Amino acid sequence: MNETHREDPHDPLSYYGARRIVWLIFFVFIIWLILRALQPVILLFALVFLLAMVLNPIVVWLQKHRVPRFVGVILVMLSLIAVTTTITLFAIPPLSRQLQELMHSTPNMWQGIRTRIESLTKNYPEVREALPPTDEMAGRVGAAAATVGNFLLQSTLGLVGGVASALLAILLLVFVLANPRPLVTAYLALAPDRYREQARRTLARMMRQMIAWARGVAINGVITGVSIGSLLWLVGVQPAFIFGVFAFLGEFLPNIGAFLVSIPILLVALSMGTTKFWLALGVIVLVYQVELNVLVPGVLGKEMRLHPVNILFFTLATAELFGLLGVFLAVPAAALVQIVIDEFYLQPRKIDAAALDREAAALVEGRK
């Protein structure tokens, strides 16, 4: 009688086990090559599915008020187009004008910064020894500005050349929102029977977290952008409108967005004088402290419990994989990985989270 072959986990690695590992590595490598080749397609579908998760509750709400689903989808899309058109007509002209003014004033701004650095180094020799020569700093800043300028130019050209992709994304979004049930059914059908419940909970949790994330970004971004722009205008740091837009966009970069937004604001303020610098720094600290301690807990609550290190890793990873637009997938990617690990690995093991937390605290604090 043939006996079923069962491998002992404590046995040495056999030829059969080594061959399975080699084939697994080979298939993973092939999948990685395919994904690299399909980066634009993957990015397009990922952004569309993410937006569909965010907009689906609105369509469902319209359905509950006796609006047919397809009609509700059309109404939502028309609303998005109307909002986008309004922003384009009323916000782009002043934004473009202030951006041109900022570019034209860059030489004078750097000269002002250079003068204040030289004044500081005369009064404090220790600072002069710590800082590189001003000419070298000017070269570095110029090189960085050229790099940023080239990046913005390439992004703008890519945006202009992506009109066809945008139209395709809108059409795809309409299809997904109009009839998402077959897609969800196929997703659940692909999951093995023993993992069907975990797959369902994963999708449900992902949808809740994406709605919370989108709501948080929208509310926090508007409040932060308006606050930064208004307060900088009051203290006389221009272009305030540009900086308000930067602050809004910075909400899509959790944890590092505030730092990146602060750099150009403080450089421009420093070129205007020490008083402007300290006023601008006070505005930044005030607004982001209010956001961190009031807006984030109040808007996001406990829905998005992601460690800053995880978010930073996925921000860099998605930017490297997909470019500028990939940054928008950083938080969703981090949330998805965390949910999948929790549902398929941690919960089945019935881990005592409190005990692990105590052990971690003992290790961090150096206790035995």
PDB file of N, CA and C in Angstrom, residues 4 12 14 31 79 81 84 113 121 157 177 224 245 275 286 298 306-307 311 321 345 348 354:
ATOM      1  N   THR A   4       1.102   7.991   2.025  1.00  0.00           N
ATOM      2  CA  THR A   4       1.197   9.403   1.667  1.00  0.00           C
ATOM      3  C   THR A   4       2.476   9.988   2.242  1.00  0.00           C
ATOM      4  N   PRO A  12      16.163  17.660   7.324  1.00  0.00           N
ATOM      5  CA  PRO A  12      17.005  18.515   6.453  1.00  0.00           C
ATOM      6  C   PRO A  12      16.299  18.770   5.130  1.00  0.00           C
ATOM      7  N   SER A  14      15.316  18.547   1.563  1.00  0.00           N
ATOM      8  CA  SER A  14      15.442  17.473   0.582  1.00  0.00           C
ATOM      9  C   SER A  14      15.531  18.044  -0.822  1.00  0.00           C
ATOM     10  N   ILE A  31       6.753  36.957 -12.383  1.00  0.00           N
ATOM     11  CA  ILE A  31       5.652  37.867 -12.041  1.00  0.00           C
ATOM     12  C   ILE A  31       6.179  39.280 -11.851  1.00  0.00           C
ATOM     13  N   SER A  79     -20.549  65.830 -11.234  1.00  0.00           N
ATOM     14  CA  SER A  79     -20.157  66.688 -10.102  1.00  0.00           C
ATOM     15  C   SER A  79     -18.643  66.823 -10.025  1.00  0.00           C
ATOM     16  N   ILE A  81     -16.529  66.495 -12.520  1.00  0.00           N
ATOM     17  CA  ILE A  81     -16.090  67.313 -13.646  1.00  0.00           C
ATOM     18  C   ILE A  81     -16.366  68.787 -13.387  1.00  0.00           C
ATOM     19  N   THR A  84     -13.785  70.048 -10.867  1.00  0.00           N
ATOM     20  CA  THR A  84     -12.479  70.181 -11.519  1.00  0.00           C
ATOM     21  C   THR A  84     -12.446  71.386 -12.449  1.00  0.00           C
ATOM     22  N   ILE A 113      19.063  85.605   1.089  1.00  0.00           N
ATOM     23  CA  ILE A 113      19.468  84.518   1.997  1.00  0.00           C
ATOM     24  C   ILE A 113      20.984  84.519   2.171  1.00  0.00           C
ATOM     25  N   THR A 121      27.363  84.455   9.911  1.00  0.00           N
ATOM     26  CA  THR A 121      28.682  83.855  10.103  1.00  0.00           C
ATOM     27  C   THR A 121      29.698  84.862  10.661  1.00  0.00           C
ATOM     28  N   LEU A 157       4.632  67.914 -18.692  1.00  0.00           N
ATOM     29  CA  LEU A 157       4.504  67.325 -20.018  1.00  0.00           C
ATOM     30  C   LEU A 157       3.793  65.979 -19.955  1.00  0.00           C
ATOM     31  N   LEU A 177     -17.956  51.676 -11.173  1.00  0.00           N
ATOM     32  CA  LEU A 177     -18.998  52.134 -10.255  1.00  0.00           C
ATOM     33  C   LEU A 177     -20.385  51.670 -10.669  1.00  0.00           C
ATOM     34  N   THR A 224      -5.802  72.918   6.322  1.00  0.00           N
ATOM     35  CA  THR A 224      -4.380  73.256   6.419  1.00  0.00           C
ATOM     36  C   THR A 224      -3.965  74.228   5.318  1.00  0.00           C
ATOM     37  N   VAL A 245      -1.508  76.032  -1.600  1.00  0.00           N
ATOM     38  CA  VAL A 245      -1.690  74.867  -2.480  1.00  0.00           C
ATOM     39  C   VAL A 245      -0.665  73.787  -2.135  1.00  0.00           C
ATOM     40  N   THR A 275      12.665  88.717  10.783  1.00  0.00           N
ATOM     41  CA  THR A 275      11.329  88.785  11.378  1.00  0.00           C
ATOM     42  C   THR A 275      10.339  87.943  10.584  1.00  0.00           C
ATOM     43  N   LEU A 286       2.289  76.410  14.342  1.00  0.00           N
ATOM     44  CA  LEU A 286       0.919  76.521  14.858  1.00  0.00           C
ATOM     45  C   LEU A 286      -0.045  75.659  14.055  1.00  0.00           C
ATOM     46  N   GLY A 298      -9.448  63.863  15.275  1.00  0.00           N
ATOM     47  CA  GLY A 298     -10.877  64.102  15.136  1.00  0.00           C
ATOM     48  C   GLY A 298     -11.446  63.621  13.821  1.00  0.00           C
ATOM     49  N   LEU A 306      -1.556  53.497  11.143  1.00  0.00           N
ATOM     50  CA  LEU A 306      -0.361  53.121  10.405  1.00  0.00           C
ATOM     51  C   LEU A 306       0.848  53.801  11.019  1.00  0.00           C
ATOM     52  N   HIS A 307       1.910  53.040  11.215  1.00  0.00           N
ATOM     53  CA  HIS A 307       3.124  53.606  11.788  1.00  0.00           C
ATOM     54  C   HIS A 307       3.798  54.523  10.774  1.00  0.00           C
ATOM     55  N   ILE A 311       4.515  54.138   6.525  1.00  0.00           N
ATOM     56  CA  ILE A 311       4.039  55.087   5.520  1.00  0.00           C
ATOM     57  C   ILE A 311       5.207  55.651   4.728  1.00  0.00           C
ATOM     58  N   LEU A 321       8.447  53.129  -7.914  1.00  0.00           N
ATOM     59  CA  LEU A 321       7.822  52.217  -8.865  1.00  0.00           C
ATOM     60  C   LEU A 321       6.998  52.943  -9.923  1.00  0.00           C
ATOM     61  N   TYR A 345      -2.469  36.127   8.635  1.00  0.00           N
ATOM     62  CA  TYR A 345      -1.341  35.581   9.388  1.00  0.00           C
ATOM     63  C   TYR A 345      -1.478  35.773  10.894  1.00  0.00           C
ATOM     64  N   PRO A 348      -5.247  34.304  12.584  1.00  0.00           N
ATOM     65  CA  PRO A 348      -5.335  32.840  12.722  1.00  0.00           C
ATOM     66  C   PRO A 348      -4.420  32.271  13.802  1.00  0.00           C
ATOM     67  N   ALA A 354      -1.440  42.064  23.775  1.00  0.00           N
ATOM     68  CA  ALA A 354      -1.040  42.747  25.006  1.00  0.00           C
ATOM     69  C   ALA A 354       0.280  42.191  25.540  1.00  0.00           C
TER      70      ALA A 354
END
